[in-house]
Coordinates of C-alpha atoms in Angstrom, one line a residue:
M22 CA -2.5 -5.8 -14.4
A23 CA -4.1 -4.2 -17.5
L24 CA -1.7 -0.1 -17.7
V25 CA -4.3 2.2 -19.3
I26 CA -2.0 5.4 -20.2
P27 CA -2.5 7.3 -23.4
L28 CA -0.4 6.8 -26.7
Q29 CA -2.2 8.6 -29.4
G30 CA -4.2 12.1 -29.4
P31 CA -3.0 15.6 -27.4
A32 CA -2.3 13.4 -24.3
G33 CA 0.0 10.9 -26.0
I34 CA 2.9 13.0 -25.0
F35 CA 2.8 11.6 -21.5
G36 CA 2.2 8.0 -22.2
P37 CA 6.6 7.2 -22.9
S38 CA 6.7 8.6 -19.2
C39 CA 3.8 6.7 -17.7
E40 CA 5.0 3.7 -19.2
S41 CA 8.5 3.8 -17.8
C42 CA 7.7 4.8 -14.0
A43 CA 4.9 2.0 -14.3
T44 CA 7.7 -0.8 -15.5
L45 CA 10.3 0.6 -12.3
A46 CA 7.1 -0.6 -10.2
V47 CA 6.6 -3.6 -11.2
E48 CA 10.4 -4.6 -11.3
D49 CA 10.8 -3.4 -7.7
I50 CA 7.3 -5.9 -6.6
N51 CA 9.0 -8.7 -8.1
A52 CA 12.3 -7.9 -6.7
E53 CA 10.9 -8.0 -3.6
G54 CA 8.7 -11.0 -4.3
G55 CA 6.2 -9.5 -6.2
V56 CA 2.2 -9.8 -4.8
L57 CA 0.7 -12.7 -2.6
G58 CA 3.5 -15.2 -3.9
R59 CA 3.1 -14.0 -7.5
E60 CA 4.6 -12.0 -10.2
L61 CA 3.2 -8.9 -11.2
N62 CA 3.0 -8.4 -15.3
L63 CA 1.7 -5.0 -16.8
V64 CA -0.7 -5.7 -19.9
P65 CA -0.8 -2.5 -21.9
V66 CA -4.0 -0.4 -23.5
D67 CA -4.1 2.8 -25.3
G68 CA -6.2 5.1 -22.9
G69 CA -5.9 7.9 -25.9
T70 CA -8.3 6.6 -27.9
A71 CA -12.2 7.1 -27.4
P72 CA -13.4 6.7 -24.1
A73 CA -15.6 3.6 -25.5
T74 CA -13.3 1.7 -27.2
V75 CA -10.4 2.4 -24.0
A76 CA -13.6 0.5 -21.7
A77 CA -14.1 -2.4 -24.4
E78 CA -10.9 -3.1 -24.2
V79 CA -10.5 -3.2 -20.6
D80 CA -13.7 -5.3 -20.1
A81 CA -12.7 -7.9 -22.4
L82 CA -9.0 -8.4 -20.2
I83 CA -10.9 -9.2 -17.1
R84 CA -13.9 -11.1 -19.1
V85 CA -11.4 -13.4 -20.1
G86 CA -9.5 -13.1 -16.3
A87 CA -6.5 -12.0 -18.8
I88 CA -6.2 -9.2 -15.7
E89 CA -7.1 -8.9 -12.5
A90 CA -6.4 -4.8 -11.4
V91 CA -6.8 -1.8 -13.6
T92 CA -4.3 1.5 -12.9
G93 CA -2.4 4.2 -15.1
W94 CA -2.8 7.9 -16.1
H95 CA -5.4 9.2 -18.3
I96 CA -8.0 11.4 -18.7
S97 CA -11.3 11.6 -17.1
A98 CA -13.3 11.1 -19.5
V99 CA -12.3 7.5 -20.0
R100 CA -12.6 7.4 -16.6
E101 CA -16.0 8.2 -16.4
V102 CA -16.6 5.3 -18.8
I103 CA -14.4 2.7 -17.6
A104 CA -15.3 2.8 -13.7
P105 CA -19.1 2.1 -14.1
M106 CA -18.2 -0.5 -17.1
I107 CA -15.4 -2.8 -14.4
G108 CA -18.3 -2.1 -11.6
G109 CA -16.2 -3.4 -8.6
R110 CA -15.4 -7.2 -10.4
V111 CA -11.5 -5.5 -10.2
P112 CA -10.0 -3.0 -8.1
Y113 CA -9.1 0.1 -10.6
A114 CA -6.4 2.9 -9.1
Y115 CA -6.6 6.6 -11.1
T116 CA -3.4 7.9 -11.0
A117 CA -4.6 11.3 -12.5
L118 CA -4.9 14.2 -10.8
Y119 CA -8.8 15.0 -11.2
E120 CA -11.6 17.0 -10.2
G121 CA -12.3 15.2 -7.3
G122 CA -16.0 13.0 -6.3
E123 CA -14.9 9.9 -7.6
H124 CA -16.8 7.6 -4.6
R125 CA -17.7 4.2 -7.0
P126 CA -17.1 0.5 -5.5
G127 CA -13.3 -0.5 -5.9
V128 CA -11.8 2.9 -7.4
F129 CA -9.1 4.1 -5.8
M130 CA -7.4 7.3 -6.2
T131 CA -3.6 8.3 -6.4
G132 CA -3.6 11.5 -8.0
E133 CA -4.1 15.1 -6.6
T134 CA -7.3 16.9 -6.2
P135 CA -8.6 20.4 -6.1
D136 CA -8.5 20.8 -2.4
Q137 CA -5.0 19.8 -2.0
Q138 CA -4.0 21.7 -5.7
L139 CA -5.8 24.1 -7.1
G140 CA -7.6 26.1 -3.7
P141 CA -3.9 26.2 -2.0
A142 CA -2.3 27.6 -5.7
L143 CA -4.8 30.8 -6.1
D144 CA -4.8 31.2 -2.3
W145 CA -1.4 31.2 -2.7
F146 CA -1.3 33.7 -5.9
A147 CA -4.0 36.2 -4.6
R148 CA -1.5 36.5 -0.9
S149 CA 1.8 36.4 -2.3
V150 CA 1.2 38.4 -5.5
G151 CA -2.3 39.6 -5.3
V152 CA -3.8 38.1 -8.3
R153 CA -7.0 38.0 -8.5
R154 CA -8.2 38.4 -11.5
W155 CA -7.8 35.1 -13.7
T156 CA -9.7 34.0 -17.2
I157 CA -9.8 30.4 -17.7
V158 CA -9.0 28.4 -20.9
G159 CA -9.8 24.6 -20.9
D160 CA -10.5 21.9 -23.4
D161 CA -14.0 20.8 -23.4
Y162 CA -14.5 18.2 -21.1
V163 CA -14.6 17.2 -17.4
W164 CA -12.2 17.7 -15.9
P165 CA -11.1 21.0 -16.7
R166 CA -15.4 22.2 -16.2
S167 CA -15.7 19.9 -13.0
S168 CA -12.2 22.2 -12.1
A169 CA -13.0 25.5 -13.5
R170 CA -16.2 25.5 -11.1
T171 CA -14.3 24.4 -8.1
A172 CA -11.8 27.7 -8.9
R173 CA -14.8 29.7 -9.1
R174 CA -15.8 28.5 -5.8
F175 CA -12.0 29.2 -4.4
L176 CA -11.9 32.7 -5.7
R177 CA -14.9 34.2 -4.0
Q178 CA -13.5 32.8 -1.3
I179 CA -10.8 34.7 -1.4
G180 CA -12.0 37.7 -3.1
G181 CA -11.7 36.8 -6.4
T182 CA -12.9 36.8 -10.2
V183 CA -13.0 35.2 -13.5
C184 CA -12.9 37.5 -16.0
D185 CA -13.7 35.1 -18.7
E186 CA -13.8 31.6 -19.6
M187 CA -13.4 29.4 -23.1
Y188 CA -13.3 25.9 -23.7
V189 CA -11.5 24.3 -26.7
P190 CA -12.0 21.2 -28.6
L191 CA -9.5 18.8 -27.9
G192 CA -6.5 18.9 -30.6
T193 CA -7.5 22.8 -30.9
T194 CA -4.4 23.8 -33.0
D195 CA -5.6 27.8 -33.3
F196 CA -6.0 29.8 -30.6
S197 CA -6.4 33.3 -32.0
E198 CA -9.7 33.7 -30.7
V199 CA -9.4 32.6 -27.1
L200 CA -5.9 35.2 -27.0
H201 CA -8.2 37.4 -28.2
R202 CA -10.4 37.3 -25.2
V203 CA -7.4 36.9 -22.9
E204 CA -6.5 40.1 -23.8
A205 CA -9.2 41.7 -23.5
S206 CA -10.6 40.2 -20.5
G207 CA -8.0 42.2 -18.3
C208 CA -6.7 39.2 -16.3
E209 CA -3.5 38.9 -14.2
A210 CA -3.6 35.4 -15.1
V211 CA -5.1 32.4 -17.2
L212 CA -6.0 29.8 -15.3
M213 CA -5.2 26.6 -18.0
L214 CA -7.2 22.8 -18.0
L215 CA -5.9 21.7 -20.9
I216 CA -4.3 18.7 -21.6
G217 CA -0.8 17.5 -23.1
Q218 CA -0.6 19.1 -26.5
D219 CA -2.6 21.3 -26.2
A220 CA -0.9 23.4 -23.6
V221 CA 2.1 23.3 -26.4
E222 CA 0.2 24.7 -28.7
F223 CA -1.6 27.7 -26.3
N224 CA 1.9 28.4 -24.7
R225 CA 3.6 28.9 -28.2
A226 CA 0.6 30.7 -29.2
F227 CA 0.3 32.8 -25.8
S228 CA 4.8 33.9 -26.0
A229 CA 4.0 35.0 -30.0
W230 CA 1.3 37.2 -28.6
G231 CA 3.2 39.0 -26.6
L232 CA 0.8 37.6 -23.3
D233 CA 3.8 36.5 -21.0
R234 CA 5.6 39.9 -20.9
D235 CA 1.9 41.1 -18.6
V236 CA -0.2 37.7 -17.5
L237 CA 0.6 35.0 -15.5
R238 CA -0.6 31.4 -16.4
F239 CA -1.0 28.6 -14.0
S240 CA -1.9 24.7 -14.7
S241 CA -2.4 22.0 -13.0
L242 CA -1.4 19.8 -15.3
I243 CA 1.5 20.1 -17.0
D244 CA 4.7 18.4 -16.9
E245 CA 8.1 18.4 -18.0
N246 CA 7.2 17.1 -21.6
V247 CA 5.1 19.8 -22.4
L248 CA 7.7 22.7 -20.9
L249 CA 9.9 20.8 -23.7
A250 CA 8.1 21.1 -26.2
S251 CA 6.7 24.4 -26.0
G252 CA 10.6 25.5 -25.8
A253 CA 12.1 27.5 -23.2
D254 CA 11.1 31.0 -24.7
T255 CA 7.7 30.5 -24.2
T256 CA 7.6 29.2 -21.0
R257 CA 7.8 33.0 -18.9
G258 CA 5.6 33.5 -15.9
L259 CA 4.7 29.5 -16.4
M260 CA 3.4 27.9 -12.8
T261 CA 2.0 24.5 -11.9
S262 CA 1.4 22.4 -8.5
A263 CA 2.0 19.1 -8.3
G264 CA 2.9 15.9 -5.5
Y265 CA 6.0 15.2 -7.2
F266 CA 8.6 17.0 -9.3
E267 CA 12.0 15.1 -10.5
D268 CA 14.4 18.4 -8.8
L269 CA 12.3 17.9 -5.6
A270 CA 14.5 18.0 -2.8
T271 CA 13.3 15.0 -0.6
T272 CA 15.5 12.3 0.1
S273 CA 12.6 9.5 -0.9
G274 CA 12.4 12.0 -4.4
L275 CA 16.2 12.1 -5.2
D276 CA 16.3 8.5 -4.8
F277 CA 13.5 7.4 -6.9
A278 CA 15.0 9.8 -9.6
A279 CA 18.5 7.9 -9.5
T280 CA 17.2 4.7 -9.6
Y281 CA 14.5 6.0 -12.4
L282 CA 18.0 7.0 -14.2
S283 CA 20.1 4.3 -13.8
R284 CA 17.2 1.7 -15.2
F285 CA 16.7 3.8 -18.7
G286 CA 19.6 6.2 -18.6
P287 CA 20.1 9.3 -20.0
D288 CA 18.0 9.2 -23.0
A289 CA 14.7 8.1 -20.8
P290 CA 11.8 9.4 -21.5
V291 CA 11.4 12.8 -19.0
L292 CA 10.6 11.2 -15.0
N293 CA 7.6 13.9 -14.0
S294 CA 4.8 14.3 -11.9
L295 CA 2.1 12.4 -14.9
G296 CA 4.9 9.5 -14.8
E297 CA 5.5 8.9 -11.1
S298 CA 1.6 8.9 -11.0
C299 CA 1.7 5.4 -12.1
Y300 CA 4.5 4.3 -10.2
E301 CA 2.0 5.4 -7.3
G302 CA -0.8 3.1 -8.9
V303 CA 0.7 -0.1 -8.6
R304 CA 2.5 0.8 -5.3
L305 CA -1.2 1.3 -3.9
L306 CA -2.8 -1.8 -5.6
T307 CA 0.6 -4.2 -4.4
E308 CA 0.0 -2.7 -0.7
L309 CA -3.8 -3.1 -0.5
M310 CA -3.6 -6.6 -2.0
R311 CA -0.5 -7.3 0.5
R312 CA -2.9 -5.9 3.5
A313 CA -5.8 -7.7 2.6
A314 CA -4.2 -10.9 1.4
S315 CA -6.5 -11.2 -1.1
V316 CA -6.9 -9.5 -4.7
E317 CA -10.4 -8.9 -4.0
V318 CA -12.3 -5.4 -4.4
Q319 CA -14.1 -5.9 -0.8
P320 CA -11.1 -7.3 1.5
M321 CA -8.7 -4.1 -0.4
T322 CA -11.5 -2.1 0.5
S323 CA -12.1 -3.2 4.1
V324 CA -8.2 -2.5 4.9
S325 CA -7.7 0.8 2.3
E326 CA -8.8 3.4 5.3
G327 CA -5.1 4.6 6.6
L328 CA -3.1 2.9 4.4
S329 CA 0.4 4.6 4.4
Y330 CA 3.4 4.0 3.1
E331 CA 6.4 5.7 1.9
S332 CA 6.8 6.7 -1.8
P333 CA 8.6 9.2 -3.7
R334 CA 6.2 11.5 -3.2
G335 CA 7.4 11.0 0.5
T336 CA 5.1 9.7 3.3
V337 CA 1.4 8.8 1.6
E338 CA -1.8 7.7 3.4
L339 CA -5.1 6.7 1.9
R340 CA -8.6 8.6 2.8
D341 CA -11.4 7.6 1.5
R342 CA -10.0 5.2 -0.9
H343 CA -7.9 9.2 -1.9
L344 CA -3.9 9.5 -1.3
R345 CA -3.5 12.2 1.1
Q346 CA -0.6 13.8 -0.1
T347 CA 2.0 17.0 0.3
V348 CA 1.8 19.1 -2.6
F349 CA 4.6 21.5 -3.9
L350 CA 4.3 24.8 -6.4
A351 CA 6.8 25.1 -8.9
V352 CA 7.8 28.1 -11.7
A353 CA 8.9 27.2 -15.1
D354 CA 13.0 28.2 -15.0
G355 CA 13.3 27.7 -19.2
L356 CA 12.7 23.7 -19.3
L357 CA 12.7 22.9 -15.8
W358 CA 10.5 23.3 -12.6
D359 CA 12.0 25.3 -9.8
V360 CA 10.0 24.0 -6.7
I361 CA 9.0 27.1 -4.7
Q362 CA 6.5 26.0 -2.3
Q363 CA 5.1 23.5 0.1
L364 CA 1.0 24.2 -0.7

């Protein structure tokens, strides 16, 4: 099974967490007897290189019979090239939260979508704290732009406004012009659609500018790695939503956190929703293969609807090849997330 995760670039900050969680999933599954009587093995692929390069490496692995499935967390720009290249030859479990709308044959999604994550969060901001004026700041590729379109639709429904909207190249480090526009926009909150290190740089600059005194920030893609890299003094008024948090007080979540700590120790990569999504990708493909008694796409697809199992996220269910799950809202407390609301 190919594990496509970023090991470089702005999203490379997430790679170690993703690899550790996927490794834990493989060990758990092999301890259960593997998949259809065979041991499961991971073949790492760096999803942080150019999308065409990632796709070419996955294609080569499929052609020589080195892998029978693909999973992993990587940005949508990579998925947009990988999915048509795979073309349904092997099953592909895409684990990142994403903009929605993926229906190509053989692709299964474990991550959160805007109807589960973004819309309910914007509604919460309007109802609970009266925030309806937003400025959008995103990286310039498919996920931020598509998510922004969805956000505008949700905001229209609740009487909200997009005051300004900006996109920056991946790898941006100077946000001074962006912050000038945020300050001039008169917004009450910023919707951050920035990846990894870009979010770190934005958080640092946002705090240094003093905007965190009056303007909230919400991102549907931000984790403990970004909090740690940003620094505790940059996270005031920063919020997120996700289907999993390390400190989520559920039996399944706490058990997973304890197992992770026991396996990798106190110096392990941080446990987060992005890493845990890779555990879900491996587990979902395994459950589908077991249910279908096959590793082929068509039998797996035919048994996929309504597939339900227990995961660190609780009880999850596959509908239209998307994993339905409970999503929670959290606020940054220094370098940790404090879960405050189920959405």
